[in-house]
Amino acid sequence: MISFLRLFIAFSLRHAARHRGRTIAVVCGIALGAAVFTSVRLAVHASIASFTRSMDFFAGNADRVLVQPGGVLPEETLARFYTHPAVRDYTVLSTTYARKADAAAPPFLLIGIDPLLDRTFREWRLRGREAEAVEGWLDLLREPYTVLLSLPLARELGLAPGARLALEHTRRTADFRVAGLLEPSGLALVEGGRVGIVDIATFQELTGLYGKIDRIDLKFRRGVSAAEIEELARSLPQDLALHPPSAARESGVTMIRAYQLNLSVLSFASLFVGMFLVYSLVALNVAARRKELAILRALGAAPRTLFALFLSEGVLLGTLGWLAAIPLGAVLVRHLLEAVSRTISTLFVRVRVEDLELSAAEIAVSFAVTVVTSLLAAWQPAGEAMRVPPREAMDMVAPEERRRRSARFAALLALGCLAACGALLPLPPAGGVPLAGYLAVLLLFLGFALLSPFLLEHLASGLDGLLARLAGPPARLAGRAVRQGAVRTAVSVGALITAVALFTALVIMVHSFRRTVETWVRQTVSGELFVTAKLGQVNRFRFPIPEDIVEGLRRLDAAFDLVESRRWFLERGHFPYEFEAMGMETFFRHGDFLWLQGDPAAIRPRAARGEGVLVSEVFAARTGLRPGDRFEARIEGSLVDLPILGVVRDYRTDGGIVFYSHAHFRERFHDPRWSGVRFFFREPPADPEAELSRLRRAILERWGDRLDLVGGRELREAVLRIFDETFAVTTVLLLIALAVAALGIATTLTVLVLERSRQLNTILAVGGSPRQIRSMIFWEAAFLVVTGEGAGLACGVLLSGMLIEVINRQSFGWTFLYTVDWPSLGLSLPLIFGAALGAALPAVRAAFRQPPAALLRQR
Amino acid sequence: MSFAEPCPGAIVCARNLTRLFRLGAGTVTGLDGVDLDIDPGAFVVLKGPSGSGKSTLLSLLAGLDTASSGELTVAGERLTGRRPADLTRFRREVVGMVFQSFNLLPTLNVLENVCLPALLAGRDEGAARRKAEELLERLGLAGRARHPADRLSGGEMQRVAIARAVINGPALVLADEPTGNLDSKNGEAVIELLARLNREDGVTVLLATHSDLADGVASRTLRIRDGRLIAPPCGA
C-alpha cells in the first residue's frame, strides 16, 4: 500500500503538478458539475425537509387521522369516539390562512385546536414564566378571539403579548388579543415558524365553519389490533377516510421527489459532461506516457498496478473537483433555494424554507456520485494502460499511439446503443419514475458520442478537397490531423455533442411547453376579471363566496357574462387532483379547452348539458382513465359518478383536474356554491379598459374587503412569469454544461497541440508561417466544433422528442405541442460555435510555447 | 583575408555569432563567437561531439532561431534582427532542412509531404505535384507516392525528407544528423543522394554529423567543440 502510494505520488501527482494547467481545467470542469449537482440536491432537500418537518409537527403523535376528502367533518362525528373501546384520546384540528388586516405581510397559518384535548397530541408551549404561560393557555380556553403567535411571526408583525391584532379572513375581519407567544418548538415551527393558534370555537366563528372541523386525530388504546382499527374504519360513514397521519406528508414528498429526480438528472448532465473531461485527460496521459508505462512494466510493475494508478488519477480528479465545488456550490445553492422552493410551492405543495439545511446524506451522495463518475470515466483508459507491453520500453522511436481503434467499430457500437435506446422508450415507468426513459437518454448520448469518430473521419475526408481549394494548406492539414486523431478527439466531441444536445433539446422543450402554455392560458384561462373569496387561492378555495355576495355579483352588470366555479382538492389513492365545477355553457361561448382526446364539436354540448366530465391529460395519464370510462369521487358527501367525455390539456398544477358543469352539479348532487367567478364581456365594448375599471370599482366598493380581484391579463402574465421563473434554473444548468464542454474542447486541443509540437515545428521549419499554423489549429477546432454541434443538434432534436413524449409524460403526466424555437437556436448555435472556437485560443498559445529550434535538438 | 572579414560571394557569412541560452538563473553558451563562410556549391561537413553546438548553428542558419549577438547573412539575406514573416519567407525560399528523425507528417502521404513546402509557399498545386513526382522519380520513390508517410522504411523516409527539403529549389540544404537513425547501407545511400543533389543541381549542403560516412564526398570539413569552430572558416 505504502509503495503504491509512493509510486502514485512520484508517477501521477508529479505529472499532474507538471501539467497543472490541464489538471486545473479538468478539476474546474468537475467542480462546476459537482457544484450544480450538489446545490440542486441540497436546495430540493431543504424544501423536502421543511415540508416533512411541518407535516410531522402537524401530525403529532396521532395513530390515525379522520378526514372527509374534499370537504369538512361535522363536529358530531367526534361523539363516535367518546366511548369507543379502541380509542384512548381524540382531538380536533382545523387550519386556514389568514393575514393581518391592512398589512402587506403575506398570510400565515392559523391553527384551530381544542387547547385541552390537543395537549396529548402535539407539542406547543408558551414563552415566559410558568404562571404567565398557564395564564395564556387559560385565556385561549376561556376568552374568545385570543391568539397565540409564534415568536418569528410576532416579531414580523411587531406584536407583543396583550397587543391587538385585526385578523382578516374570507368572510370577515375580526379583532384578536395576543394571549401569548409560543416557544420555538413543535407546532410553532410549522410553516417556517409563521403560525398562530386559536381555540377551535373562535376558528369556526372566524371562518364561518360552524360545527365543522378539518380533521379528527385519534390515539388508540395499547394493544388495539389492526382488525379492530379496520372494524372502526368500516363503521364510519362512507364519505369519511381514516388515514395514517403520515399520508399527507408521503403524498407531498412523493410529488417533490419526482421533481427532485428530474432536476437531479438535469444537473447530473454537467457532471456527465465533466466525466468526458476526466476520460479525455486520463486517456491522453496514458497515450503520452506509454513509454514510461512500458518502463514501469519492464521494471516489474504488475498490470493491475498501472490500472490502479490511472484509476486513482480519476478518483483524485473527482475528489479535487468535489472539494473545489464547495465554495462554488455555497454561492449557487443560495440562489437555487429560493427558485426551487417557489417552484415546489407553485406546482406541488406549499413549502416555506427558512434556512438551508446541510444534509450529511445529500453531501455523501454528491461526493459519491462525483467520485464514482470520475472513477468510471478513468476505467477504460486505465485498462488501456494495463495492456502496455514491457517491450515498448526498448523501442527507440518516440511513443506513438499504436493501437488505433476502429472508428467503424465505435460506429457499430453506437448503432447498438441507439437501437437499445429505441427499444427502451416504450417501457412503462417504474414506480412513477421514468427509469427506462432516463436509460434511453443515456444510451442516446453514448450512441452519438461513439458515432463522433466516424463522423469526424468522414467530415474531414469529405471536405478535404473543397477546403484545400477554399482555405489552402492549413485547412487541409487540419482535416488530416482530425482524421488521424478522430478516435482520441472523439471524447471531447462527445462532451460537446452531449452539451449541445441538452441545450437544443431543452430549448425545444421549454419553447414547446411555453407555446402550449401560452395557447392554454389564452383559451382556457380566458376572461376579463377573476374574482375569488378573500384569501381563496392560499386557502385552496375551501371557503366559498358568501351567498349574499354571490347574489350581488349575479345582478351587478348586464354588460358581462359570468362563469362561476367551485374547486375542490381531492385525492385518488395517493394522487392529488382538483375537481372544478364551472359554468360550462357560458365558458364555451368565450373560451375553450385545448382538446387532446375526443371530438370537441361533439363533446362541448354534452359537457354543457352535464352528461359527463372532462379530465386533464395528467389525470388520464395518472389514473389510466380514458373517455368512456367512469369517474367516481365523493365530494362533500355526494357520490359523483359520471362518464368521462374527453381529455384536455391543463397545466395549472402537477396534479390532474376534472371539469364538470356547475349548474348540473347543483341539479344532480348538491349546491356547490361559488369559490370564484370570472367575468367576460358579453359584447366587445368600445373601451374595454374603461368598462373593466368600472366593473372593478363596483366590486371593490361593495365587497372589496371580502373578495380578491385579479385582471385576466394580469393573471395570464403571472402564469407565464411563474413558468419562466421555473425554467430559469434549467437555463443556468444548461449554460454550465456548455461551459464544461467548452473547457473540454480547450483541454483536448491544447493537449493535442502540445503532443504534436514536433509536427507543428516541422511545418514551421519547411516554410509554414506562424499564421498558417494558427489557422490550422483553428480549422481543427472548427472541425471538432462543427461535428459536435451538428451531431449535438441532431441528438438534441431526438432528445427533445423523448423528453416531451416519454420523460415528461411519465414524470408529470403532461405533454405539449412540439414546436422548434428556430430563432433561439439560430442565434445561440453560432454563439456556441464562437465560444467553442474560442476554446482553441489556449491551444494556439501552446503551439508556440516550445521554440522551433528545439526540433533540431529532439532526436 | 582575416577571420573576421566578410567573404565576398559566400552563401553563408557568420561573424562573431553567439547564442546564449537561459537555464534557470544561469546561462549556457550554445555558440561562442563563431565566424564562418561557406562558398556556393560546397558540400560542407560539420563534425563535433553531442552538445558541441552543431544543431544550434544549423538552427540559426535555418532561421529557426535568432542569435544573441553577432552577424549572420545567408544567400545575401541578413538574418539578424528580422521579423518573423521575413524568416518564414526565408525558410520557404532559401533553405531546405533534413532532420535526423525525418519529421514527416504522418497524416499526409509521401507525395503530399513532398509538396507541403510548395503549398505553404502558395505555389500552384498542379506544378508542385509535378515537381514532387519528378523528385520522387529521381530518388527512386515513384512507386511510393501515395503511401502513408509513416508506413515507409527509415531509408525511404529520409529520401522523402530530402525531396521535401529541395522542392522549393533552395540555395542551401541543412541536414542535421540525417543518417543518425539509419543503418550504414541506408546512411550511405542518403549521403550519396545529398552529394548528387550538390553535384547535379549545385545545391550547397551543410551536413552536421557524428559519422564518417560523408568524409569521402565533403568538399570541406569543419569541427566544432564547446560552441567554437576549430577549423579555418573560409575555403572550399
PDB file of C-alpha atoms in Angstrom, chain A residues 251-344:
ATOM      1  CA  SER A 251     -48.188  12.146  -0.829  1.00  0.00           C
ATOM      2  CA  GLY A 252     -46.454  15.562  -0.838  1.00  0.00           C
ATOM      3  CA  VAL A 253     -42.974  14.098  -0.598  1.00  0.00           C
ATOM      4  CA  THR A 254     -43.698  11.668  -3.446  1.00  0.00           C
ATOM      5  CA  MET A 255     -44.565  14.605  -5.690  1.00  0.00           C
ATOM      6  CA  ILE A 256     -41.477  16.594  -4.693  1.00  0.00           C
ATOM      7  CA  ARG A 257     -39.261  13.521  -5.139  1.00  0.00           C
ATOM      8  CA  ALA A 258     -40.311  13.211  -8.799  1.00  0.00           C
ATOM      9  CA  TYR A 259     -39.356  16.870  -9.271  1.00  0.00           C
ATOM     10  CA  GLN A 260     -36.073  16.280  -7.392  1.00  0.00           C
ATOM     11  CA  LEU A 261     -35.237  13.335  -9.615  1.00  0.00           C
ATOM     12  CA  ASN A 262     -35.856  15.336 -12.778  1.00  0.00           C
ATOM     13  CA  LEU A 263     -33.780  18.239 -11.544  1.00  0.00           C
ATOM     14  CA  SER A 264     -31.040  15.866 -10.327  1.00  0.00           C
ATOM     15  CA  VAL A 265     -30.890  14.195 -13.735  1.00  0.00           C
ATOM     16  CA  LEU A 266     -30.666  17.580 -15.405  1.00  0.00           C
ATOM     17  CA  SER A 267     -27.978  18.777 -13.004  1.00  0.00           C
ATOM     18  CA  PHE A 268     -26.136  15.477 -13.471  1.00  0.00           C
ATOM     19  CA  ALA A 269     -25.726  16.493 -17.120  1.00  0.00           C
ATOM     20  CA  SER A 270     -22.946  18.910 -16.152  1.00  0.00           C
ATOM     21  CA  LEU A 271     -21.244  16.153 -14.193  1.00  0.00           C
ATOM     22  CA  PHE A 272     -21.739  13.791 -17.136  1.00  0.00           C
ATOM     23  CA  VAL A 273     -20.051  16.300 -19.435  1.00  0.00           C
ATOM     24  CA  GLY A 274     -17.295  16.607 -16.801  1.00  0.00           C
ATOM     25  CA  MET A 275     -16.895  12.826 -17.000  1.00  0.00           C
ATOM     26  CA  PHE A 276     -15.764  13.259 -20.621  1.00  0.00           C
ATOM     27  CA  LEU A 277     -13.108  15.667 -19.367  1.00  0.00           C
ATOM     28  CA  VAL A 278     -11.713  13.117 -16.909  1.00  0.00           C
ATOM     29  CA  TYR A 279     -11.783  10.430 -19.582  1.00  0.00           C
ATOM     30  CA  SER A 280     -10.069  12.756 -22.008  1.00  0.00           C
ATOM     31  CA  LEU A 281      -7.271  13.730 -19.608  1.00  0.00           C
ATOM     32  CA  VAL A 282      -6.583  10.226 -18.291  1.00  0.00           C
ATOM     33  CA  ALA A 283      -6.672   8.806 -21.833  1.00  0.00           C
ATOM     34  CA  LEU A 284      -4.247  11.464 -23.049  1.00  0.00           C
ATOM     35  CA  ASN A 285      -1.960  10.782 -20.088  1.00  0.00           C
ATOM     36  CA  VAL A 286      -1.948   7.081 -20.914  1.00  0.00           C
ATOM     37  CA  ALA A 287      -1.260   7.750 -24.588  1.00  0.00           C
ATOM     38  CA  ALA A 288       1.501  10.256 -23.914  1.00  0.00           C
ATOM     39  CA  ARG A 289       3.175   8.142 -21.227  1.00  0.00           C
ATOM     40  CA  ARG A 290       3.228   4.757 -22.938  1.00  0.00           C
ATOM     41  CA  LYS A 291       6.992   4.682 -22.907  1.00  0.00           C
ATOM     42  CA  GLU A 292       7.061   5.370 -19.160  1.00  0.00           C
ATOM     43  CA  LEU A 293       4.399   2.736 -18.616  1.00  0.00           C
ATOM     44  CA  ALA A 294       6.452   0.238 -20.614  1.00  0.00           C
ATOM     45  CA  ILE A 295       9.489   1.097 -18.493  1.00  0.00           C
ATOM     46  CA  LEU A 296       7.487   0.574 -15.295  1.00  0.00           C
ATOM     47  CA  ARG A 297       6.299  -2.769 -16.641  1.00  0.00           C
ATOM     48  CA  ALA A 298       9.855  -3.691 -17.609  1.00  0.00           C
ATOM     49  CA  LEU A 299      10.967  -2.849 -14.081  1.00  0.00           C
ATOM     50  CA  GLY A 300       8.438  -5.222 -12.611  1.00  0.00           C
ATOM     51  CA  ALA A 301       5.214  -3.240 -12.131  1.00  0.00           C
ATOM     52  CA  ALA A 302       2.181  -5.508 -12.374  1.00  0.00           C
ATOM     53  CA  PRO A 303      -0.527  -4.600 -14.918  1.00  0.00           C
ATOM     54  CA  ARG A 304      -3.009  -4.111 -12.084  1.00  0.00           C
ATOM     55  CA  THR A 305      -0.643  -1.557 -10.502  1.00  0.00           C
ATOM     56  CA  LEU A 306      -0.812   0.550 -13.665  1.00  0.00           C
ATOM     57  CA  PHE A 307      -4.577   0.068 -13.746  1.00  0.00           C
ATOM     58  CA  ALA A 308      -4.818   1.229 -10.133  1.00  0.00           C
ATOM     59  CA  LEU A 309      -2.538   4.219 -10.848  1.00  0.00           C
ATOM     60  CA  PHE A 310      -4.785   5.662 -13.543  1.00  0.00           C
ATOM     61  CA  LEU A 311      -7.947   4.754 -11.687  1.00  0.00           C
ATOM     62  CA  SER A 312      -6.528   6.675  -8.728  1.00  0.00           C
ATOM     63  CA  GLU A 313      -5.918   9.623 -11.055  1.00  0.00           C
ATOM     64  CA  GLY A 314      -9.629   9.576 -11.839  1.00  0.00           C
ATOM     65  CA  VAL A 315     -10.510   9.402  -8.155  1.00  0.00           C
ATOM     66  CA  LEU A 316      -8.099  12.224  -7.383  1.00  0.00           C
ATOM     67  CA  LEU A 317      -9.582  14.444 -10.108  1.00  0.00           C
ATOM     68  CA  GLY A 318     -13.081  13.670  -8.822  1.00  0.00           C
ATOM     69  CA  THR A 319     -12.124  14.408  -5.221  1.00  0.00           C
ATOM     70  CA  LEU A 320     -10.324  17.658  -6.085  1.00  0.00           C
ATOM     71  CA  GLY A 321     -13.259  18.694  -8.271  1.00  0.00           C
ATOM     72  CA  TRP A 322     -15.703  17.956  -5.473  1.00  0.00           C
ATOM     73  CA  LEU A 323     -13.623  19.934  -2.971  1.00  0.00           C
ATOM     74  CA  ALA A 324     -13.331  22.850  -5.396  1.00  0.00           C
ATOM     75  CA  ALA A 325     -17.105  22.679  -5.806  1.00  0.00           C
ATOM     76  CA  ILE A 326     -17.734  23.538  -2.144  1.00  0.00           C
ATOM     77  CA  PRO A 327     -17.309  27.351  -2.362  1.00  0.00           C
ATOM     78  CA  LEU A 328     -18.990  27.432  -5.764  1.00  0.00           C
ATOM     79  CA  GLY A 329     -21.880  25.306  -4.525  1.00  0.00           C
ATOM     80  CA  ALA A 330     -22.293  27.500  -1.440  1.00  0.00           C
ATOM     81  CA  VAL A 331     -22.986  30.508  -3.684  1.00  0.00           C
ATOM     82  CA  LEU A 332     -25.147  28.572  -6.135  1.00  0.00           C
ATOM     83  CA  VAL A 333     -27.328  26.884  -3.526  1.00  0.00           C
ATOM     84  CA  ARG A 334     -28.463  30.219  -2.043  1.00  0.00           C
ATOM     85  CA  HIS A 335     -29.807  31.278  -5.437  1.00  0.00           C
ATOM     86  CA  LEU A 336     -31.303  27.892  -6.210  1.00  0.00           C
ATOM     87  CA  LEU A 337     -33.016  27.549  -2.833  1.00  0.00           C
ATOM     88  CA  GLU A 338     -35.469  30.353  -3.473  1.00  0.00           C
ATOM     89  CA  ALA A 339     -36.185  29.346  -7.068  1.00  0.00           C
ATOM     90  CA  VAL A 340     -36.668  25.673  -6.183  1.00  0.00           C
ATOM     91  CA  SER A 341     -38.918  26.275  -3.161  1.00  0.00           C
ATOM     92  CA  ARG A 342     -41.019  28.717  -5.181  1.00  0.00           C
ATOM     93  CA  THR A 343     -41.434  26.140  -7.949  1.00  0.00           C
ATOM     94  CA  ILE A 344     -42.368  23.436  -5.441  1.00  0.00           C
TER      95      ILE A 344
END
